[in-house]
Every structure is written in C-alpha cells, then in structure tokens.
Amino acid sequence: MQKMLSYVRRAVDHYHMIDEGDRVAVGVSGGKDSLTLLTTLAKLRAFYPKRFEVVAITLEMGYENMDFAPVQTLCDALEVEYIRIPTQIKQVVFDIRQEQNPCALCAKLRRGALHEAALRAGCKKVALGHHFDDVVETYMLSLFYEGRISCFQPVTYLDRSGVTLIRPLLYTPEYLVRAFAGRHALPVVHNPCPADGSTKRQEIKDLLKTLEQTMPGLRERIFGAIQRYPLKGWQPDRTRTPKRP
C-alpha cells in the first residue's frame, strides 16, 4: 500500500491535482485500474494535508451479468459513497449504430455520462485510472495512427462542463497496478465488451513489449520525452521514473 500511495501522491503533488475541500469523483469501471485508483485515493484522503472527499461512480453500460455488488462492499469498507448510473451505451454503440470501430463513440458517450453524473453528485473533479503505460501507449497511438505528437494531460479543465479531469496514477506502471489489485483482492469486474483485447491500443501494447526485448527502458524514455517536449499541461519531473521488473 505504501508504495502505491507514494506513486499517487507524487503525481497529485507534482501536478497540483487536489485542492482543499475538493469532492473528487472516481470513474469506476470495475477494472483493476479504477479500483486501484479508488482504493489509493480513499487511503490518501486520511492523511493528505488538503482535506478532500471521494465519491465512486460506475456507469452500467447495459451488458448483462455484470455484478457490481462486490464493488459496493469495497466502497462500504473504504467509507466511500457509491453511485451507479444505468445507461444504454452498449445498445447504442453495438446494436443501434453497429459501429465497426466502436471505441471512439463509446468513449465519447461514457465521458458525457460520467461528467454529468459527477456534477449531479457535487463533484467538480473527476479522477480517471490512466496509468504510466497508458500515457506511453496513447502517445504512440497518436503518433502512429494520427500523425500527431499528442497525449492527454495530467490535469484537464473542461470549460464547457466546468469539470476538471485528473489522473493520479500517471506515474504508476501497470505491473504495479496489477500486483496491487491481486494482493488486495480487489473485486475486478470482467469486461464483456466484444472489442476488448482487439484494439489499436492492444497492438501498440504488444509492439512496445516486443521492442523492449532489445531496448530495455524504452517506455521510461518515451515518458520522459513527453514531459520534456513539452506537451501542453506536462512538466519535466526531476525524480526517477518507475523501473520495470
């Protein structure tokens, strides 16, 4: 727990993600990333010098046989309010629109629904579970498939909605998230999306894994380049980036 908290606090402090009195909504999909983020923010809340509250929000996508009751149990143990929002996103994307490349539309619909739910819950900040590896993969996706040098920002203010997005896991490598979720028996909910595991992101993930066999530390160097470029919203970090096993 202490190691995970150190990564999260490092990101929160470096990019000034949390202010006194914030009410932070955590988007909880039920995956390892969002559950790890929820758990660490709930623990950080207890001793962080700036007082803040944590609220968990799950968008129920419309898939059958997704049981979020164990997530409710986790939230009860963490003393975190848990809000579940029924949606028809699955039906819109796959049944009505029958999207061949569904990820973009799905993400757009989820963002809108999550931001609206957060504001209704009194939260002007939304924490997302993007981790260190997500940063690198998003950068590479933009470069390879869009021809742009771009990546999401650690902190993003959305002036149309008044919501600020924060990404407290951005210094945390995926292998640590996976280990944390297993060690703490987090109630991971299986993702039934038919596009899961067959996306462009998965292709980039596989490519980076192959390249790192002959170029160890490649992800760390890419991450450092993102901070030094600079890209909007990113700042160089003088501490060491996480080393992979």
PDB file of C-alpha atoms in Angstrom:
ATOM      1  CA  MET A   1       0.000   0.000   0.000  1.00  0.00           C
ATOM      2  CA  GLN A   2       2.764   2.486   0.915  1.00  0.00           C
ATOM      3  CA  LYS A   3       4.500   2.056  -2.436  1.00  0.00           C
ATOM      4  CA  MET A   4       1.289   2.663  -4.346  1.00  0.00           C
ATOM      5  CA  LEU A   5       0.458   5.687  -2.202  1.00  0.00           C
ATOM      6  CA  SER A   6       3.908   7.144  -2.879  1.00  0.00           C
ATOM      7  CA  TYR A   7       3.350   6.988  -6.660  1.00  0.00           C
ATOM      8  CA  VAL A   8      -0.116   8.513  -6.386  1.00  0.00           C
ATOM      9  CA  ARG A   9       0.943  11.294  -4.040  1.00  0.00           C
ATOM     10  CA  ARG A  10       3.891  12.100  -6.279  1.00  0.00           C
ATOM     11  CA  ALA A  11       1.534  12.704  -9.211  1.00  0.00           C
ATOM     12  CA  VAL A  12      -1.022  14.581  -7.118  1.00  0.00           C
ATOM     13  CA  ASP A  13       1.644  16.888  -5.679  1.00  0.00           C
ATOM     14  CA  HIS A  14       3.598  17.403  -8.893  1.00  0.00           C
ATOM     15  CA  TYR A  15       0.583  18.426 -10.973  1.00  0.00           C
ATOM     16  CA  HIS A  16      -1.431  20.027  -8.134  1.00  0.00           C
ATOM     17  CA  MET A  17      -4.386  17.724  -8.730  1.00  0.00           C
ATOM     18  CA  ILE A  18      -6.237  18.146  -5.434  1.00  0.00           C
ATOM     19  CA  ASP A  19      -7.172  21.331  -3.581  1.00  0.00           C
ATOM     20  CA  GLU A  20      -8.609  21.945  -0.144  1.00  0.00           C
ATOM     21  CA  GLY A  21     -12.277  20.949   0.048  1.00  0.00           C
ATOM     22  CA  ASP A  22     -12.401  19.092  -3.269  1.00  0.00           C
ATOM     23  CA  ARG A  23     -15.050  16.459  -3.804  1.00  0.00           C
ATOM     24  CA  VAL A  24     -13.442  14.025  -6.252  1.00  0.00           C
ATOM     25  CA  ALA A  25     -15.461  11.569  -8.334  1.00  0.00           C
ATOM     26  CA  VAL A  26     -13.597   8.398  -9.302  1.00  0.00           C
ATOM     27  CA  GLY A  27     -14.823   6.799 -12.502  1.00  0.00           C
ATOM     28  CA  VAL A  28     -15.073   3.121 -11.501  1.00  0.00           C
ATOM     29  CA  SER A  29     -15.448   0.745 -14.438  1.00  0.00           C
ATOM     30  CA  GLY A  30     -14.748  -2.264 -12.254  1.00  0.00           C
ATOM     31  CA  GLY A  31     -11.338  -2.875 -13.837  1.00  0.00           C
ATOM     32  CA  LYS A  32      -8.066  -3.152 -11.924  1.00  0.00           C
ATOM     33  CA  ASP A  33      -7.011   0.412 -12.758  1.00  0.00           C
ATOM     34  CA  SER A  34     -10.113   2.196 -11.489  1.00  0.00           C
ATOM     35  CA  LEU A  35     -10.402   0.009  -8.380  1.00  0.00           C
ATOM     36  CA  THR A  36      -6.740   0.622  -7.540  1.00  0.00           C
ATOM     37  CA  LEU A  37      -7.236   4.352  -8.006  1.00  0.00           C
ATOM     38  CA  LEU A  38     -10.345   4.330  -5.823  1.00  0.00           C
ATOM     39  CA  THR A  39      -8.594   2.428  -3.044  1.00  0.00           C
ATOM     40  CA  THR A  40      -5.461   4.575  -3.012  1.00  0.00           C
ATOM     41  CA  LEU A  41      -7.335   7.884  -3.133  1.00  0.00           C
ATOM     42  CA  ALA A  42      -9.567   6.733  -0.281  1.00  0.00           C
ATOM     43  CA  LYS A  43      -6.446   5.902   1.749  1.00  0.00           C
ATOM     44  CA  LEU A  44      -4.663   9.123   0.747  1.00  0.00           C
ATOM     45  CA  ARG A  45      -7.696  11.077   1.948  1.00  0.00           C
ATOM     46  CA  ALA A  46      -6.917  10.051   5.527  1.00  0.00           C
ATOM     47  CA  PHE A  47      -3.569  11.875   5.777  1.00  0.00           C
ATOM     48  CA  TYR A  48      -3.232  14.257   2.826  1.00  0.00           C
ATOM     49  CA  PRO A  49      -2.672  17.825   4.077  1.00  0.00           C
ATOM     50  CA  LYS A  50      -5.526  19.134   1.921  1.00  0.00           C
ATOM     51  CA  ARG A  51      -8.882  17.743   3.010  1.00  0.00           C
ATOM     52  CA  PHE A  52     -10.938  16.180   0.229  1.00  0.00           C
ATOM     53  CA  GLU A  53     -13.794  13.732  -0.287  1.00  0.00           C
ATOM     54  CA  VAL A  54     -14.017  10.733  -2.620  1.00  0.00           C
ATOM     55  CA  VAL A  55     -17.116   9.517  -4.463  1.00  0.00           C
ATOM     56  CA  ALA A  56     -17.167   6.410  -6.681  1.00  0.00           C
ATOM     57  CA  ILE A  57     -19.303   6.472  -9.845  1.00  0.00           C
ATOM     58  CA  THR A  58     -19.984   3.477 -12.080  1.00  0.00           C
ATOM     59  CA  LEU A  59     -21.698   3.723 -15.444  1.00  0.00           C
ATOM     60  CA  GLU A  60     -23.607   0.499 -16.054  1.00  0.00           C
ATOM     61  CA  MET A  61     -23.084   0.056 -19.775  1.00  0.00           C
ATOM     62  CA  GLY A  62     -26.054  -2.188 -20.497  1.00  0.00           C
ATOM     63  CA  TYR A  63     -24.223  -5.524 -20.561  1.00  0.00           C
ATOM     64  CA  GLU A  64     -25.812  -8.475 -18.815  1.00  0.00           C
ATOM     65  CA  ASN A  65     -24.240 -10.433 -15.954  1.00  0.00           C
ATOM     66  CA  MET A  66     -22.067  -7.602 -14.619  1.00  0.00           C
ATOM     67  CA  ASP A  67     -22.176  -7.823 -10.831  1.00  0.00           C
ATOM     68  CA  PHE A  68     -21.092  -4.633  -9.055  1.00  0.00           C
ATOM     69  CA  ALA A  69     -22.238  -5.782  -5.610  1.00  0.00           C
ATOM     70  CA  PRO A  70     -18.630  -6.586  -4.560  1.00  0.00           C
ATOM     71  CA  VAL A  71     -17.628  -3.052  -5.600  1.00  0.00           C
ATOM     72  CA  GLN A  72     -20.351  -1.732  -3.299  1.00  0.00           C
ATOM     73  CA  THR A  73     -18.856  -3.840  -0.494  1.00  0.00           C
ATOM     74  CA  LEU A  74     -15.415  -2.350  -1.190  1.00  0.00           C
ATOM     75  CA  CYS A  75     -16.836   1.184  -1.133  1.00  0.00           C
ATOM     76  CA  ASP A  76     -18.566   0.477   2.164  1.00  0.00           C
ATOM     77  CA  ALA A  77     -15.259  -0.735   3.631  1.00  0.00           C
ATOM     78  CA  LEU A  78     -13.483   2.386   2.334  1.00  0.00           C
ATOM     79  CA  GLU A  79     -16.309   4.628   3.586  1.00  0.00           C
ATOM     80  CA  VAL A  80     -16.857   5.994   0.090  1.00  0.00           C
ATOM     81  CA  GLU A  81     -20.230   6.902  -1.407  1.00  0.00           C
ATOM     82  CA  TYR A  82     -21.009   4.670  -4.403  1.00  0.00           C
ATOM     83  CA  ILE A  83     -23.246   5.857  -7.243  1.00  0.00           C
ATOM     84  CA  ARG A  84     -24.352   3.547 -10.072  1.00  0.00           C
ATOM     85  CA  ILE A  85     -25.789   5.067 -13.249  1.00  0.00           C
ATOM     86  CA  PRO A  86     -27.736   2.798 -15.657  1.00  0.00           C
ATOM     87  CA  THR A  87     -27.037   3.612 -19.325  1.00  0.00           C
ATOM     88  CA  GLN A  88     -27.790   2.142 -22.739  1.00  0.00           C
ATOM     89  CA  ILE A  89     -24.320   2.821 -24.168  1.00  0.00           C
ATOM     90  CA  LYS A  90     -23.797  -0.792 -25.244  1.00  0.00           C
ATOM     91  CA  GLN A  91     -27.084  -0.825 -27.122  1.00  0.00           C
ATOM     92  CA  VAL A  92     -26.362   2.497 -28.849  1.00  0.00           C
ATOM     93  CA  VAL A  93     -22.833   1.566 -29.923  1.00  0.00           C
ATOM     94  CA  PHE A  94     -23.286  -2.083 -30.905  1.00  0.00           C
ATOM     95  CA  ASP A  95     -26.991  -2.658 -31.538  1.00  0.00           C
ATOM     96  CA  ILE A  96     -28.268   0.625 -32.966  1.00  0.00           C
ATOM     97  CA  ARG A  97     -25.179   2.158 -34.571  1.00  0.00           C
ATOM     98  CA  GLN A  98     -23.407  -1.181 -35.135  1.00  0.00           C
ATOM     99  CA  GLU A  99     -20.055   0.588 -35.072  1.00  0.00           C
ATOM    100  CA  GLN A 100     -17.177  -1.214 -36.786  1.00  0.00           C
ATOM    101  CA  ASN A 101     -14.717   0.849 -34.739  1.00  0.00           C
ATOM    102  CA  PRO A 102     -16.725   1.309 -31.539  1.00  0.00           C
ATOM    103  CA  CYS A 103     -14.144   2.690 -29.114  1.00  0.00           C
ATOM    104  CA  ALA A 104     -14.356   6.381 -30.074  1.00  0.00           C
ATOM    105  CA  LEU A 105     -18.138   6.610 -29.826  1.00  0.00           C
ATOM    106  CA  CYS A 106     -18.213   4.538 -26.645  1.00  0.00           C
ATOM    107  CA  ALA A 107     -15.595   6.772 -25.007  1.00  0.00           C
ATOM    108  CA  LYS A 108     -17.487   9.925 -26.017  1.00  0.00           C
ATOM    109  CA  LEU A 109     -20.765   8.654 -24.565  1.00  0.00           C
ATOM    110  CA  ARG A 110     -19.062   7.475 -21.365  1.00  0.00           C
ATOM    111  CA  ARG A 111     -17.310  10.801 -20.867  1.00  0.00           C
ATOM    112  CA  GLY A 112     -20.515  12.753 -21.196  1.00  0.00           C
ATOM    113  CA  ALA A 113     -22.449  10.485 -18.844  1.00  0.00           C
ATOM    114  CA  LEU A 114     -19.650  10.419 -16.250  1.00  0.00           C
ATOM    115  CA  HIS A 115     -19.192  14.189 -16.202  1.00  0.00           C
ATOM    116  CA  GLU A 116     -22.929  14.748 -15.856  1.00  0.00           C
ATOM    117  CA  ALA A 117     -23.150  12.217 -13.013  1.00  0.00           C
ATOM    118  CA  ALA A 118     -20.164  13.808 -11.248  1.00  0.00           C
ATOM    119  CA  LEU A 119     -21.702  17.278 -11.358  1.00  0.00           C
ATOM    120  CA  ARG A 120     -25.005  15.935 -10.031  1.00  0.00           C
ATOM    121  CA  ALA A 121     -23.035  14.409  -7.137  1.00  0.00           C
ATOM    122  CA  GLY A 122     -21.422  17.746  -6.356  1.00  0.00           C
ATOM    123  CA  CYS A 123     -18.021  16.790  -7.786  1.00  0.00           C
ATOM    124  CA  LYS A 124     -16.137  19.229  -9.990  1.00  0.00           C
ATOM    125  CA  LYS A 125     -13.125  16.944 -10.262  1.00  0.00           C
ATOM    126  CA  VAL A 126     -13.146  13.518 -11.887  1.00  0.00           C
ATOM    127  CA  ALA A 127     -10.247  11.095 -11.321  1.00  0.00           C
ATOM    128  CA  LEU A 128      -9.505   8.658 -14.140  1.00  0.00           C
ATOM    129  CA  GLY A 129      -7.444   5.482 -13.881  1.00  0.00           C
ATOM    130  CA  HIS A 130      -4.923   6.125 -16.650  1.00  0.00           C
ATOM    131  CA  HIS A 131      -1.522   4.829 -15.541  1.00  0.00           C
ATOM    132  CA  PHE A 132       2.092   5.195 -16.711  1.00  0.00           C
ATOM    133  CA  ASP A 133       1.746   2.659 -19.524  1.00  0.00           C
ATOM    134  CA  ASP A 134      -1.463   4.316 -20.754  1.00  0.00           C
ATOM    135  CA  VAL A 135       0.446   7.592 -21.155  1.00  0.00           C
ATOM    136  CA  VAL A 136       3.099   5.985 -23.346  1.00  0.00           C
ATOM    137  CA  GLU A 137       0.596   3.968 -25.380  1.00  0.00           C
ATOM    138  CA  THR A 138      -1.644   6.987 -26.005  1.00  0.00           C
ATOM    139  CA  TYR A 139       1.334   8.994 -27.231  1.00  0.00           C
ATOM    140  CA  MET A 140       2.345   6.198 -29.602  1.00  0.00           C
ATOM    141  CA  LEU A 141      -1.236   5.756 -30.842  1.00  0.00           C
ATOM    142  CA  SER A 142      -1.407   9.434 -31.705  1.00  0.00           C
ATOM    143  CA  LEU A 143       1.961   9.346 -33.462  1.00  0.00           C
ATOM    144  CA  PHE A 144       1.412   6.136 -35.440  1.00  0.00           C
ATOM    145  CA  TYR A 145      -2.258   6.411 -36.357  1.00  0.00           C
ATOM    146  CA  GLU A 146      -2.921  10.182 -36.418  1.00  0.00           C
ATOM    147  CA  GLY A 147       0.478  11.593 -37.336  1.00  0.00           C
ATOM    148  CA  ARG A 148       0.398  13.899 -34.291  1.00  0.00           C
ATOM    149  CA  ILE A 149       2.632  14.343 -31.255  1.00  0.00           C
ATOM    150  CA  SER A 150      -0.063  14.380 -28.604  1.00  0.00           C
ATOM    151  CA  CYS A 151      -1.247  12.846 -25.346  1.00  0.00           C
ATOM    152  CA  PHE A 152      -3.895  13.504 -22.724  1.00  0.00           C
ATOM    153  CA  GLN A 153      -2.871  15.926 -19.961  1.00  0.00           C
ATOM    154  CA  PRO A 154      -2.311  15.095 -16.278  1.00  0.00           C
ATOM    155  CA  VAL A 155      -4.899  17.756 -15.389  1.00  0.00           C
ATOM    156  CA  THR A 156      -7.526  18.923 -17.876  1.00  0.00           C
ATOM    157  CA  TYR A 157     -10.108  21.633 -17.245  1.00  0.00           C
ATOM    158  CA  LEU A 158     -13.200  21.264 -19.439  1.00  0.00           C
ATOM    159  CA  ASP A 159     -14.642  24.740 -19.752  1.00  0.00           C
ATOM    160  CA  ARG A 160     -17.904  23.573 -21.339  1.00  0.00           C
ATOM    161  CA  SER A 161     -18.859  21.469 -18.324  1.00  0.00           C
ATOM    162  CA  GLY A 162     -16.738  23.013 -15.570  1.00  0.00           C
ATOM    163  CA  VAL A 163     -15.255  19.581 -14.769  1.00  0.00           C
ATOM    164  CA  THR A 164     -11.534  19.092 -14.144  1.00  0.00           C
ATOM    165  CA  LEU A 165     -10.068  15.688 -15.046  1.00  0.00           C
ATOM    166  CA  ILE A 166      -7.137  14.384 -13.002  1.00  0.00           C
ATOM    167  CA  ARG A 167      -5.016  11.269 -13.498  1.00  0.00           C
ATOM    168  CA  PRO A 168      -3.321  10.366 -10.190  1.00  0.00           C
ATOM    169  CA  LEU A 169      -1.931   7.026 -11.477  1.00  0.00           C
ATOM    170  CA  LEU A 170       0.152   8.551 -14.256  1.00  0.00           C
ATOM    171  CA  TYR A 171       3.457   7.694 -12.517  1.00  0.00           C
ATOM    172  CA  THR A 172       2.308   4.176 -11.605  1.00  0.00           C
ATOM    173  CA  PRO A 173       3.371   1.407 -14.037  1.00  0.00           C
ATOM    174  CA  GLU A 174       0.750  -1.150 -14.993  1.00  0.00           C
ATOM    175  CA  TYR A 175       2.607  -4.078 -13.449  1.00  0.00           C
ATOM    176  CA  LEU A 176       2.323  -2.403 -10.025  1.00  0.00           C
ATOM    177  CA  VAL A 177      -1.385  -1.775 -10.530  1.00  0.00           C
ATOM    178  CA  ARG A 178      -1.894  -5.421 -11.455  1.00  0.00           C
ATOM    179  CA  ALA A 179       0.107  -6.604  -8.451  1.00  0.00           C
ATOM    180  CA  PHE A 180      -1.763  -4.257  -6.102  1.00  0.00           C
ATOM    181  CA  ALA A 181      -5.165  -5.420  -7.329  1.00  0.00           C
ATOM    182  CA  GLY A 182      -4.179  -9.052  -6.825  1.00  0.00           C
ATOM    183  CA  ARG A 183      -2.543  -8.569  -3.445  1.00  0.00           C
ATOM    184  CA  HIS A 184      -5.541  -6.693  -2.057  1.00  0.00           C
ATOM    185  CA  ALA A 185      -8.094  -8.974  -3.735  1.00  0.00           C
ATOM    186  CA  LEU A 186      -9.877  -6.062  -5.375  1.00  0.00           C
ATOM    187  CA  PRO A 187     -13.263  -7.128  -6.820  1.00  0.00           C
ATOM    188  CA  VAL A 188     -12.411  -6.794 -10.506  1.00  0.00           C
ATOM    189  CA  VAL A 189     -15.479  -6.989 -12.751  1.00  0.00           C
ATOM    190  CA  HIS A 190     -14.934  -8.779 -16.068  1.00  0.00           C
ATOM    191  CA  ASN A 191     -15.211  -6.527 -19.124  1.00  0.00           C
ATOM    192  CA  PRO A 192     -17.628  -8.176 -21.601  1.00  0.00           C
ATOM    193  CA  CYS A 193     -17.040  -5.631 -24.396  1.00  0.00           C
ATOM    194  CA  PRO A 194     -16.617  -7.528 -27.700  1.00  0.00           C
ATOM    195  CA  ALA A 195     -13.844  -5.102 -28.733  1.00  0.00           C
ATOM    196  CA  ASP A 196     -11.757  -5.784 -25.621  1.00  0.00           C
ATOM    197  CA  GLY A 197      -8.277  -7.096 -26.478  1.00  0.00           C
ATOM    198  CA  SER A 198      -8.592  -6.445 -30.230  1.00  0.00           C
ATOM    199  CA  THR A 199      -7.987  -2.696 -30.360  1.00  0.00           C
ATOM    200  CA  LYS A 200      -5.260  -0.475 -31.788  1.00  0.00           C
ATOM    201  CA  ARG A 201      -4.158   0.131 -28.190  1.00  0.00           C
ATOM    202  CA  GLN A 202      -3.532  -3.589 -27.770  1.00  0.00           C
ATOM    203  CA  GLU A 203      -1.449  -3.550 -30.951  1.00  0.00           C
ATOM    204  CA  ILE A 204       0.697  -0.736 -29.539  1.00  0.00           C
ATOM    205  CA  LYS A 205       0.988  -2.549 -26.203  1.00  0.00           C
ATOM    206  CA  ASP A 206       2.229  -5.666 -27.990  1.00  0.00           C
ATOM    207  CA  LEU A 207       4.640  -3.640 -30.142  1.00  0.00           C
ATOM    208  CA  LEU A 208       6.191  -1.913 -27.125  1.00  0.00           C
ATOM    209  CA  LYS A 209       6.601  -5.251 -25.373  1.00  0.00           C
ATOM    210  CA  THR A 210       8.458  -6.608 -28.398  1.00  0.00           C
ATOM    211  CA  LEU A 211      10.678  -3.534 -28.762  1.00  0.00           C
ATOM    212  CA  GLU A 212      11.610  -3.573 -25.072  1.00  0.00           C
ATOM    213  CA  GLN A 213      13.177  -7.003 -25.520  1.00  0.00           C
ATOM    214  CA  THR A 214      16.042  -5.313 -27.353  1.00  0.00           C
ATOM    215  CA  MET A 215      15.614  -1.779 -25.988  1.00  0.00           C
ATOM    216  CA  PRO A 216      15.097  -2.053 -22.212  1.00  0.00           C
ATOM    217  CA  GLY A 217      13.702   1.082 -20.603  1.00  0.00           C
ATOM    218  CA  LEU A 218      12.018   2.258 -23.804  1.00  0.00           C
ATOM    219  CA  ARG A 219       8.765   3.242 -22.086  1.00  0.00           C
ATOM    220  CA  GLU A 220      10.607   5.299 -19.474  1.00  0.00           C
ATOM    221  CA  ARG A 221      12.469   7.202 -22.188  1.00  0.00           C
ATOM    222  CA  ILE A 222       9.250   7.868 -24.125  1.00  0.00           C
ATOM    223  CA  PHE A 223       7.547   9.078 -20.948  1.00  0.00           C
ATOM    224  CA  GLY A 224      10.474  11.381 -20.212  1.00  0.00           C
ATOM    225  CA  ALA A 225      10.317  12.753 -23.751  1.00  0.00           C
ATOM    226  CA  ILE A 226       6.614  13.542 -23.283  1.00  0.00           C
ATOM    227  CA  GLN A 227       7.439  15.636 -20.222  1.00  0.00           C
ATOM    228  CA  ARG A 228      10.421  17.398 -21.792  1.00  0.00           C
ATOM    229  CA  TYR A 229       8.987  18.087 -25.278  1.00  0.00           C
ATOM    230  CA  PRO A 230       6.976  19.882 -23.839  1.00  0.00           C
ATOM    231  CA  LEU A 231       3.374  18.948 -24.451  1.00  0.00           C
ATOM    232  CA  LYS A 232       0.660  21.213 -23.087  1.00  0.00           C
ATOM    233  CA  GLY A 233      -0.003  20.521 -19.420  1.00  0.00           C
ATOM    234  CA  TRP A 234       3.123  18.405 -18.917  1.00  0.00           C
ATOM    235  CA  GLN A 235       6.121  19.437 -16.844  1.00  0.00           C
ATOM    236  CA  PRO A 236       9.531  17.783 -16.514  1.00  0.00           C
ATOM    237  CA  ASP A 237       9.824  15.600 -13.432  1.00  0.00           C
ATOM    238  CA  ARG A 238      13.208  15.518 -11.737  1.00  0.00           C
ATOM    239  CA  THR A 239      12.576  12.306  -9.844  1.00  0.00           C
ATOM    240  CA  ARG A 240      13.243   8.869 -11.292  1.00  0.00           C
ATOM    241  CA  THR A 241      10.626   7.240 -13.486  1.00  0.00           C
ATOM    242  CA  PRO A 242       9.388   3.784 -12.424  1.00  0.00           C
ATOM    243  CA  LYS A 243      11.614   0.877 -13.379  1.00  0.00           C
ATOM    244  CA  ARG A 244      10.018  -2.204 -14.844  1.00  0.00           C
ATOM    245  CA  PRO A 245      10.881  -5.645 -13.451  1.00  0.00           C
TER     246      PRO A 245
END
